[in-house]
Amino acid sequence: MTTSPPAQVTGLTALPPRTVEFRGARGGQAALTWGQQGIWRSTQWLDDGDPYFNLAWTLPVTGAAGLDAVLRAVGRLVERHETLRTAFVRNGEGTGENTVQRVSREGRLTVGVYEAAAKPMSAAKALAAELAATGFDYAAELPIRCAVVCQRGRPRALALALSHLALDGWSLNMVAAEWPRLVAGEDLPGPGWQPLDQAASERSDPPPGGQALRHWRTGLASAPRSMFDFPTREPEEPRFVRHGMDSPAVAVAAEALAARHGVTTSSVLTVASAALLAAVTGHPRAALQLIVSNRHHPGMEAMAGPAAQDGLCVVEMGAGTFADALRHGHRRTMATYRNGHYDPALVLAAWEAEAWDRGADIDLDAFFNDVRQAGRWQGLPPVDPGDAAALAALRERTRTFFVGAYSKVKARIFFATGPAPSTCEFYVLVDTAFLPGDVAGRMLTGLEELLVRAVSEEVPLDQVAKVAGLDPVLRPAGWTAIGPDWVDVPETEALLRRVCGTDLAAVVVEDAGDDAGDAAAARLTGYLVARPGLDTPEAVHAAVMRAAAGRTDVLAPHHYVLCTASPAGPAGWPACPRLIEGGGRAPSSAMTVLGR
Amino acid sequence: MLRERVAELVSKASGGDLTVADILAANCSLPALGLTSIAYLRLIDLLETEFDCDVDLDGGHLDTLDGLVEHIAGQRK
């Protein structure tokens, strides 16, 4: 495998590129690790050649190292970390499920060499961005492109473009720590754990991840089927909008709340994000997917390669105060971070099973990612959070800004910190097919207001939207809360009628107490006239689920009643002669056959 | 003895950032002492391995040294 020479960049003079030959301790092939599968699926969701998952990065070269020493260090880096000489190859016919990681033991890397007239680090940054602007050919190309930027002939920086399939944020920090030592010619001990080892470990018997799978099942069963179960709107162009905020006041307030309630600042930001989302979308329970680094597991801490997976975090927001939600939410976030290492295929199966049972796609496209190193800030302004005037003065330094707009993102909302160590850098992305783009900016200022207010007073959860200055979404008449889900009942009825190909169907909200005698819960019952092909609850449920795919407004009836004929009026359905009825979820469900 | 051993594991989980003496002397929660999320997760794994127990994150009071000690002692009965 080789890489192409980088493109020309303004302000740099290209010198002849050099070739670095490398030969690592081993090569090999294995199934993708669970962490690799996560990024791989995301890359496959984008168009071929999309550079969205490329990382542009620069490393300084300090001291008197010459070009040969820097090139040697690049070679050592690629030799040390198998992930930097790994291709992702389709193994035979089929799609992503058959993709494997293939580590080349040896090869060549073409390294560009440039002379900068001034500001070599800035020039290297521009060069890195240029290198990262083209998507990687994951099957045929090394996942690393690099170039050395010199000034007066002496190397000053290494410009890098890396595939996210090769490295994540944690791995970048590892490489950054090794880099000066490699340039100095130190002989570092080899890493003890690589993605090939990880892949083998994930296929051990019994495999890890059993507890994480149970965590997912529980979370899936309790999460709203979507936080976005409300009317859609005409999306803006481009559809996805991201805003950012730099607020030292948020950091100081979050530190104060964390100390007061015995939680982490990561939990404070997660729960605050969940509270804002729940308040805007009208849910007493919020579900977020947290990006879990998975670096607390033995071995994975020292592995260069993607290890992060999504974890499901469901936080109760119904009653009480924001402080109550912090204490409960902290335990939920810790449980999520603890259960983030799992076989994605098993979780996907559990996800689909829950969708089938619930009667709707389970949309969990609400995310939170804390990218701060070690999950904390350092060197915050020395402001006493108990001094309201000082905290108010600190808020004068808050800056919000528009980051960008994108046509395709696999998220309806995405909360994220930035890596800045001495201020809270925070971002919100929204899908404008559901929320106006300016809500992203208003959530940022709302987050600040919520946290600062919570330092000095109790904030009831039912006041979060008001405190944060956010407008809850409005659901027209006909929308009904069914368990944790909001449902557009008239649309659900219209869907059932389309499935039946006739108006001879109705959906009714009924009370359904369970056998344990608990309080009655609302459920949807679908009435229809049986016809060939739609003559069992199972057949009807399958047809409804197909028709409802991807929608967040309708919910398949919990119970289907197939009648012999339609009633004289809409209210007459429950009294109609019944042919067969049941949940339609499984052949073994409590289906009863009448009149057959 | 159990308290001292748990404090040692807290220190180990923190990568040495927190000393055993500081942990034993602290009258605040472990996060307030500076134990990060990732270190806390490492700690839970260490405790479960060493004491062959299940640490239930919803169990409450697990954010302090004494809460953890009590939880583990309860599981060992």
XYZ file of C-alpha atoms in Angstrom:
673
model
C 0.000 0.000 0.000
C 1.246 3.511 -0.786
C -0.202 6.972 -0.483
C -0.410 9.666 -3.108
C 1.793 12.751 -2.754
C -0.167 15.572 -1.135
C -1.577 18.453 -3.093
C 0.131 21.821 -3.348
C -0.629 24.273 -0.564
C -0.263 28.023 -0.851
C 2.703 29.411 1.082
C 4.692 26.206 0.969
C 7.384 25.166 -1.436
C 7.237 21.497 -2.298
C 10.514 19.575 -2.079
C 10.928 16.049 -3.442
C 8.754 13.637 -1.419
C 10.443 10.840 0.506
C 9.514 7.213 0.925
C 9.441 5.618 4.343
C 9.718 1.852 4.373
C 8.279 0.062 7.371
C 8.281 -3.498 8.650
C 6.269 -4.276 11.750
C 6.392 -7.216 14.130
C 3.453 -8.990 12.486
C 0.671 -8.775 9.937
C -2.652 -10.541 9.948
C -6.334 -10.490 9.348
C -9.300 -10.606 11.700
C -12.909 -9.614 12.018
C -13.511 -5.964 12.836
C -13.411 -5.047 16.503
C -16.679 -3.759 17.918
C -15.182 -0.255 18.014
C -14.096 -0.510 14.375
C -17.570 -1.715 13.428
C -19.093 1.449 14.897
C -16.958 3.796 12.794
C -17.161 1.505 9.778
C -20.963 1.632 9.805
C -20.838 5.417 10.054
C -18.481 5.665 7.085
C -20.714 3.394 5.037
C -23.677 5.643 5.798
C -21.887 8.473 3.941
C -21.137 8.581 0.235
C -17.908 6.959 -0.973
C -14.996 9.368 -0.704
C -16.704 11.609 1.856
C -13.914 12.985 4.078
C -16.218 13.616 7.081
C -14.436 11.026 9.229
C -10.922 12.199 8.393
C -8.843 13.743 11.154
C -6.509 16.617 10.285
C -3.739 16.892 12.836
C -0.286 18.384 13.354
C 2.588 17.384 15.584
C 5.441 19.795 16.353
C 9.056 18.794 15.821
C 11.192 20.368 18.514
C 14.952 20.311 19.011
C 17.503 19.797 16.312
C 16.111 16.644 14.689
C 16.941 16.404 10.993
C 14.664 15.216 8.217
C 15.997 11.661 8.364
C 15.282 11.440 12.098
C 11.725 12.654 11.566
C 11.142 10.176 8.738
C 12.542 7.393 10.932
C 10.110 8.418 13.661
C 7.213 8.265 11.183
C 8.332 4.747 10.227
C 8.591 3.662 13.878
C 5.115 5.055 14.519
C 3.597 3.019 11.696
C 5.544 -0.059 12.773
C 4.436 0.279 16.411
C 0.749 0.732 15.788
C -0.822 -1.904 13.586
C -3.877 0.305 13.197
C -1.772 2.637 11.017
C -1.103 -0.163 8.538
C -4.578 -1.654 8.517
C -6.863 -1.842 5.486
C -10.590 -2.591 5.642
C -11.371 -5.158 3.023
C -14.591 -6.787 1.980
C -14.107 -10.488 2.452
C -15.968 -12.134 -0.409
C -19.494 -11.248 -1.387
C -21.857 -9.173 0.692
C -21.840 -5.918 2.566
C -20.238 -4.546 5.728
C -20.864 -7.659 7.792
C -18.116 -9.373 5.834
C -15.564 -6.608 6.067
C -12.323 -7.571 7.788
C -9.315 -5.690 9.109
C -6.127 -6.626 7.324
C -2.808 -5.580 8.857
C 0.115 -5.304 6.455
C 3.342 -6.290 8.080
C 5.420 -4.142 5.758
C 5.035 -1.489 3.142
C 5.924 2.013 2.054
C 4.562 5.403 2.950
C 5.173 8.428 0.742
C 5.859 11.482 2.880
C 5.690 14.966 1.384
C 8.398 17.443 2.319
C 7.783 21.183 2.284
C 9.676 24.358 3.064
C 7.691 27.096 4.789
C 8.771 30.690 4.541
C 7.184 31.530 7.912
C 4.916 30.113 10.641
C 5.589 26.427 9.993
C 2.946 25.183 12.486
C 0.241 27.284 10.826
C 1.393 26.094 7.426
C 1.346 22.498 8.678
C -2.223 22.940 9.900
C -3.318 24.184 6.476
C -1.450 21.318 4.859
C -3.071 18.786 7.205
C -6.505 20.135 6.303
C -5.591 19.791 2.638
C -4.414 16.225 3.165
C -7.626 15.395 5.012
C -9.920 16.918 2.401
C -10.005 13.727 0.349
C -11.676 10.562 1.565
C -9.529 7.495 2.185
C -9.779 4.393 0.070
C -10.143 2.161 3.105
C -9.366 -1.040 1.212
C -6.318 0.086 -0.722
C -4.754 3.010 1.106
C -2.886 3.332 4.386
C -5.087 5.222 6.863
C -2.367 7.832 7.331
C -1.094 10.604 5.047
C 1.647 12.879 6.231
C 4.103 15.551 5.237
C 7.037 17.217 6.968
C 7.088 21.012 7.067
C 10.576 22.508 7.356
C 11.859 25.984 7.917
C 15.297 26.764 6.550
C 15.749 23.070 5.959
C 15.003 21.982 9.522
C 11.804 19.977 10.216
C 9.412 21.960 12.385
C 6.117 20.092 12.123
C 4.445 16.972 10.846
C 1.131 17.487 9.044
C -1.160 14.464 9.248
C -4.432 13.260 7.849
C -5.743 10.160 9.584
C -8.738 7.976 9.060
C -11.035 7.842 12.089
C -11.134 4.108 11.398
C -7.502 4.054 12.497
C -7.452 6.405 15.475
C -9.858 8.057 17.894
C -9.245 10.989 20.229
C -7.705 8.792 22.917
C -5.313 7.218 20.416
C -4.295 10.641 19.119
C -3.254 11.615 22.627
C -1.214 8.414 22.889
C 0.548 9.168 19.619
C 1.146 12.786 20.656
C 2.857 11.560 23.829
C 5.058 9.129 21.915
C 5.976 11.436 19.071
C 8.753 13.552 20.679
C 10.348 10.414 22.109
C 10.311 8.719 18.721
C 11.815 11.801 17.085
C 14.535 11.772 19.767
C 15.315 8.187 18.707
C 14.115 6.513 21.895
C 13.439 2.816 21.596
C 9.959 2.566 23.111
C 8.556 -0.769 24.259
C 5.976 -2.123 21.821
C 2.282 -1.666 22.608
C 0.887 -4.652 24.465
C -2.530 -4.611 22.837
C -3.599 -3.988 19.250
C -6.925 -4.226 17.378
C -6.070 -7.800 16.258
C -5.777 -8.759 19.942
C -8.978 -6.908 20.696
C -10.839 -8.733 17.922
C -9.666 -12.080 19.329
C -10.719 -11.077 22.842
C -14.178 -10.064 21.644
C -14.616 -13.524 20.136
C -13.510 -15.413 23.230
C -15.814 -17.877 24.913
C -17.777 -16.612 26.725
C -17.557 -13.273 24.919
C -17.467 -10.055 26.933
C -20.409 -7.714 26.861
C -23.178 -9.819 28.428
C -23.890 -7.231 31.110
C -23.803 -4.437 28.526
C -26.390 -6.269 26.437
C -28.683 -6.502 29.467
C -28.172 -2.772 30.061
C -29.204 -2.083 26.457
C -32.294 -4.272 26.693
C -33.457 -2.512 29.846
C -32.760 0.894 28.329
C -34.499 0.099 25.063
C -37.599 -1.048 26.925
C -37.832 2.150 28.980
C -36.684 4.762 26.431
C -39.212 6.784 24.454
C -39.323 5.286 20.962
C -38.122 8.735 19.864
C -37.410 12.047 21.553
C -38.689 13.534 18.297
C -42.267 12.248 18.353
C -43.878 15.548 17.360
C -44.863 17.167 14.044
C -42.039 17.667 11.581
C -41.407 21.009 9.859
C -40.010 22.191 6.556
C -36.258 21.672 6.977
C -33.800 24.505 6.464
C -31.143 24.256 3.795
C -28.686 22.697 4.636
C -30.766 20.642 7.019
C -28.428 20.186 10.015
C -27.229 23.258 11.930
C -24.474 23.398 14.546
C -23.816 26.206 17.018
C -21.034 26.531 19.575
C -20.394 28.322 22.856
C -17.333 29.239 24.866
C -18.448 29.793 28.453
C -16.106 29.769 31.440
C -19.217 30.440 33.558
C -20.710 27.078 32.565
C -17.479 25.369 33.585
C -17.379 27.115 36.970
C -21.071 26.385 37.599
C -20.723 22.747 36.533
C -17.731 22.293 38.859
C -19.718 23.763 41.746
C -22.733 21.533 41.089
C -20.540 18.460 40.673
C -18.823 19.083 44.007
C -22.088 19.815 45.797
C -23.882 16.705 44.582
C -20.961 14.268 44.492
C -21.083 13.788 40.732
C -18.746 14.516 37.819
C -18.849 17.554 35.561
C -19.430 15.140 32.689
C -22.629 13.982 34.391
C -23.679 17.595 35.028
C -23.385 18.416 31.321
C -25.074 15.159 30.276
C -28.018 15.600 32.614
C -28.384 19.281 31.704
C -28.480 18.334 28.011
C -31.037 15.624 28.740
C -33.128 18.056 30.791
C -33.177 20.630 27.989
C -34.085 18.002 25.409
C -36.841 16.561 27.621
C -38.215 20.037 28.344
C -38.336 21.053 24.683
C -39.807 17.770 23.452
C -42.292 17.294 26.301
C -40.951 14.058 27.752
C -40.703 13.067 31.426
C -37.884 10.723 30.466
C -34.937 11.445 28.181
C -32.887 8.982 26.163
C -29.452 9.942 24.917
C -26.731 7.890 23.331
C -23.417 8.694 24.996
C -20.181 8.168 23.122
C -18.334 5.760 25.421
C -14.555 5.735 25.082
C -14.295 2.223 26.591
C -10.768 3.011 27.748
C -11.276 1.831 31.320
C -11.150 -1.791 30.179
C -7.837 -3.584 30.684
C -5.808 -3.615 27.473
C -7.959 -1.115 25.646
C -6.369 1.726 27.577
C -3.095 1.140 25.725
C -4.535 0.285 22.311
C -4.196 2.664 19.377
C -7.361 2.230 17.354
C -11.029 3.071 17.630
C -12.590 1.720 20.808
C -15.570 4.022 21.324
C -19.111 2.727 21.041
C -22.494 4.296 21.666
C -24.084 3.690 25.062
C -27.743 4.150 25.913
C -28.572 6.466 28.806
C -32.174 6.892 29.960
C -32.716 9.591 32.587
C -35.945 10.310 34.476
C -36.947 13.965 34.287
C -40.521 13.778 35.538
C -40.726 15.224 39.020
C -38.427 16.880 41.512
C -35.622 19.306 40.908
C -32.644 19.514 38.611
C -30.492 18.534 41.618
C -32.523 15.311 41.982
C -32.029 14.618 38.284
C -28.278 15.181 38.685
C -27.933 12.577 41.404
C -30.074 10.012 39.566
C -28.627 10.927 36.170
C -25.044 10.560 37.396
C -25.695 6.924 38.263
C -27.334 6.399 34.869
C -24.406 7.970 33.021
C -21.910 5.888 35.004
C -23.902 2.735 34.242
C -23.927 3.738 30.573
C -20.185 4.321 30.456
C -19.694 1.000 32.185
C -21.833 -0.832 29.633
C -20.501 0.600 26.399
C -18.552 -2.423 25.203
C -20.807 -4.877 23.420
C -21.309 -6.851 20.239
C -23.155 -4.393 17.954
C -24.950 -7.234 16.163
C -26.520 -8.453 19.421
C -27.582 -4.945 20.424
C -29.027 -4.381 16.959
C -31.055 -7.578 17.325
C -32.337 -6.433 20.738
C -33.107 -3.018 19.230
C -35.155 -4.560 16.409
C -36.945 -6.890 18.796
C -37.942 -3.956 20.983
C -39.146 -2.032 17.907
C -41.294 -4.983 16.859
C -42.752 -5.278 20.320
C -43.242 -1.533 20.843
C -44.757 -1.032 17.410
C -42.387 1.623 16.067
C -38.815 2.098 15.010
C -36.767 2.954 18.088
C -35.097 6.217 17.134
C -32.193 7.009 19.444
C -30.617 9.714 17.299
C -29.950 12.040 20.244
C -26.290 12.032 21.253
C -23.908 13.414 23.856
C -20.134 13.310 23.588
C -17.692 14.582 26.203
C -14.348 14.828 24.419
C -12.404 16.533 27.234
C -9.171 14.830 28.102
C -9.745 12.782 31.283
C -13.254 14.247 31.372
C -12.401 17.417 33.241
C -11.213 20.991 32.944
C -8.048 22.446 34.351
C -7.063 26.018 35.072
C -10.575 27.472 35.294
C -10.930 31.140 36.313
C -10.699 31.466 40.139
C -14.281 32.606 40.582
C -16.294 31.768 43.687
C -19.481 30.209 42.301
C -21.279 31.303 45.467
C -20.603 34.928 44.545
C -23.513 35.671 42.241
C -22.041 38.967 41.066
C -18.716 37.329 40.181
C -20.464 34.557 38.263
C -22.603 37.138 36.441
C -19.456 39.062 35.549
C -17.875 35.877 34.245
C -20.863 35.402 31.954
C -19.818 38.597 30.185
C -17.058 36.484 28.662
C -19.481 33.966 27.136
C -19.326 33.807 23.372
C -21.719 31.911 21.113
C -21.136 31.315 17.433
C -22.423 29.541 14.364
C -20.255 26.527 13.483
C -21.692 25.209 10.240
C -24.592 23.622 8.402
C -24.566 20.169 6.840
C -26.818 18.300 4.462
C -26.431 14.824 6.010
C -25.788 13.891 9.644
C -26.895 10.721 11.449
C -28.355 12.607 14.408
C -31.445 14.624 15.212
C -29.628 16.403 18.035
C -25.995 16.164 19.108
C -24.598 17.719 22.275
C -20.816 17.772 22.602
C -18.090 19.413 24.606
C -14.962 20.698 22.947
C -11.465 19.834 24.166
C -10.624 23.310 25.588
C -9.136 22.817 29.064
C -9.906 26.137 30.760
C -13.421 26.955 29.594
C -16.571 25.058 28.712
C -16.573 24.700 24.977
C -19.963 23.252 24.065
C -21.776 22.476 20.838
C -25.336 21.666 19.846
C -26.364 20.349 16.440
C -30.052 20.091 15.510
C -31.997 18.539 12.678
C -34.131 21.387 11.340
C -36.719 18.933 10.067
C -37.744 18.779 13.716
C -36.453 21.894 15.486
C -35.708 25.370 14.113
C -31.979 25.960 13.597
C -31.893 28.777 16.138
C -32.847 26.296 18.865
C -29.243 25.062 18.740
C -27.997 28.498 19.815
C -30.798 28.959 22.328
C -30.026 25.609 23.923
C -26.457 26.783 24.497
C -27.494 29.957 26.301
C -30.226 27.931 28.012
C -27.637 25.455 29.276
C -25.654 28.303 30.801
C -28.723 29.850 32.420
C -29.839 26.490 33.814
C -26.486 25.629 35.379
C -25.790 29.093 36.758
C -29.301 29.259 38.218
C -28.959 25.777 39.736
C -25.886 26.943 41.662
C -27.897 29.505 43.611
C -31.381 27.989 43.760
C -33.369 24.814 43.281
C -34.714 24.541 39.742
C -37.869 22.399 39.493
C -37.689 20.149 36.440
C -41.023 21.420 35.200
C -39.489 24.905 35.068
C -36.434 23.985 32.997
C -37.844 25.205 29.671
C -38.857 28.523 31.202
C -35.528 29.011 32.984
C -33.618 28.140 29.824
C -35.771 30.389 27.652
C -36.854 27.530 25.398
C -40.277 26.899 23.870
C -41.637 23.360 24.241
C -42.873 21.878 20.979
C -46.606 22.047 20.370
C -48.560 18.926 19.497
C -51.929 19.479 17.830
C -55.124 17.810 19.032
C -55.048 14.086 18.368
C -51.568 13.536 19.780
C -51.769 11.285 22.830
C -49.230 10.026 25.378
C -49.080 6.236 25.286
C -46.584 5.053 27.901
C -43.326 6.932 27.213
C -44.372 7.761 23.642
C -46.377 10.526 22.015
C -48.597 9.257 19.208
C -50.536 11.013 16.459
C -53.650 8.811 16.736
C -55.474 10.131 13.620
C -52.314 9.548 11.541
C -51.995 6.068 13.030
C -55.561 5.349 11.995
C -54.862 6.720 8.507
C -51.818 4.441 8.317
C -53.864 1.377 9.291
C -56.436 2.268 6.645
C -53.741 2.607 3.997
C -52.386 -0.783 5.010
C -55.884 -2.246 4.693
C -56.502 -0.456 1.408
C -59.898 0.628 2.678
C -61.486 3.006 5.147
C -62.906 0.027 7.013
C -60.493 0.333 9.953
C -60.213 2.343 13.151
C -57.664 2.958 15.889
C -59.003 3.532 19.378
C -57.203 4.522 22.585
C -58.328 2.110 25.276
C -57.396 1.474 28.879
C -55.563 -1.774 29.477
C -54.908 -2.777 33.056
C -52.397 -5.558 33.426
C -52.892 -8.840 35.202
C -51.058 -7.598 38.273
C -53.844 -5.135 38.859
C -51.640 -2.103 38.329
C -53.180 1.150 37.270
C -54.673 0.957 33.819
C -52.380 2.073 31.004
C -53.483 3.437 27.683
C -53.057 1.211 24.679
C -54.007 1.431 21.019
C -56.425 -1.072 19.559
C -56.726 -1.363 15.823
C -60.037 -2.620 14.408
C -60.276 -3.784 10.834
C -62.146 -6.132 8.567
C -60.109 -9.229 7.826
C -59.285 -9.975 4.217
C -56.991 -12.418 2.424
C -53.369 -11.614 3.345
C -54.489 -9.569 6.347
C -56.265 -12.312 8.232
C -54.146 -12.618 11.358
C -52.869 -10.055 13.867
C -49.328 -11.118 12.901
C -49.898 -10.336 9.230
C -51.466 -6.970 10.057
C -48.678 -6.053 12.474
C -46.015 -6.918 9.916
C -47.761 -4.761 7.299
C -48.193 -1.846 9.718
C -44.529 -2.007 10.782
C -43.420 -1.919 7.153
C -45.618 1.088 6.436
C -44.507 2.925 9.596
C -40.762 2.472 9.025
C -38.773 5.605 9.805
C -41.731 7.553 11.176
C -41.764 9.140 14.612
C -45.435 10.143 14.706
C -47.317 6.847 14.495
C -47.316 3.741 16.674
C -48.568 0.343 15.625
C -51.637 -0.715 17.636
C -50.815 -2.871 20.668
C -53.818 -5.052 19.901
C -55.516 -5.912 16.644
C -59.150 -6.967 16.344
C -60.055 -8.486 12.998
C -63.779 -8.415 12.393
C -66.013 -10.136 9.893
C -67.663 -6.898 8.788
C -67.514 -3.201 9.584
C -70.016 -1.583 11.963
C -72.703 0.867 10.939
C -70.854 3.750 12.614
C -67.293 4.423 13.885
C -68.287 3.856 17.521
C -69.572 0.386 16.743
C -66.207 -1.331 16.207
C -65.802 -2.788 19.716
C -69.161 -4.547 19.406
C -68.481 -6.009 15.951
C -68.367 -9.802 15.592
C -64.691 -10.764 15.971
C -62.903 -13.260 13.819
C -59.545 -13.195 15.539
C -57.594 -10.822 17.763
C -54.173 -10.463 19.342
C -51.024 -8.394 19.645
C -49.543 -9.751 16.459
C -46.058 -9.595 17.966
C -45.364 -13.312 18.071
C -47.212 -16.521 17.361
C -47.107 -17.355 21.034
C -48.691 -14.098 22.191
C -52.015 -14.182 23.939
C -53.916 -14.484 20.715
C -57.427 -15.784 20.912
C -59.333 -17.265 18.063
C -63.010 -16.579 17.924
C -65.506 -18.129 15.598
C -63.083 -20.422 13.795
C -8.229 -3.202 56.707
C -10.973 -3.241 54.070
C -11.107 0.554 54.089
C -7.376 0.801 53.513
C -7.487 -1.745 50.694
C -10.356 0.049 48.945
C -8.436 3.321 49.288
C -5.435 1.644 47.643
C -7.629 0.570 44.755
C -9.044 4.092 44.441
C -5.491 5.368 44.213
C -4.607 2.719 41.644
C -7.698 3.525 39.573
C -6.726 7.198 39.576
C -3.383 6.278 38.060
C -1.669 7.559 41.202
C -3.188 11.036 40.910
C -4.787 10.537 44.325
C -2.718 9.268 47.233
C -4.002 6.692 49.702
C -3.489 9.161 52.546
C -5.565 11.838 50.824
C -8.320 9.365 50.043
C -8.463 8.094 53.636
C -8.477 11.633 55.014
C -11.057 13.040 52.627
C -14.475 13.987 53.917
C -15.930 14.586 50.474
C -17.112 12.434 47.592
C -14.629 10.726 45.314
C -15.574 12.884 42.289
C -15.073 15.967 44.470
C -11.657 14.606 45.394
C -10.787 14.549 41.713
C -11.666 10.994 40.676
C -12.719 11.224 37.017
C -15.464 9.191 35.367
C -13.020 6.862 33.660
C -11.060 6.320 36.871
C -14.311 5.579 38.685
C -15.180 2.921 36.103
C -11.713 1.444 36.467
C -12.260 1.387 40.226
C -15.563 -0.502 39.914
C -13.831 -3.137 37.764
C -10.982 -3.424 40.279
C -13.393 -3.791 43.205
C -15.460 -6.463 41.473
C -12.355 -8.446 40.562
C -10.707 -8.172 43.955
C -13.781 -8.805 46.096
C -15.714 -10.987 43.667
C -18.803 -8.853 44.068
C -21.299 -6.935 41.970
C -21.175 -3.200 42.397
C -24.629 -1.900 41.577
C -24.268 1.632 40.254
C -27.853 2.348 41.232
C -27.152 1.256 44.777
C -26.511 4.767 46.095
C -23.733 6.063 48.329
C -21.109 4.667 45.967
C -19.531 8.039 45.464
C -17.667 7.979 48.778
C -14.975 5.722 50.165
C -17.090 4.726 53.149
C -20.128 4.090 50.942
C -18.096 1.714 48.785
C -16.613 -0.043 51.825
C -20.078 -0.525 53.298
C -21.425 -1.816 49.992
C -18.624 -4.363 49.633
C -18.817 -5.438 53.271
C -22.560 -5.996 52.792
C -21.946 -8.200 49.773
C -19.371 -10.307 51.591
C -21.700 -11.229 54.455
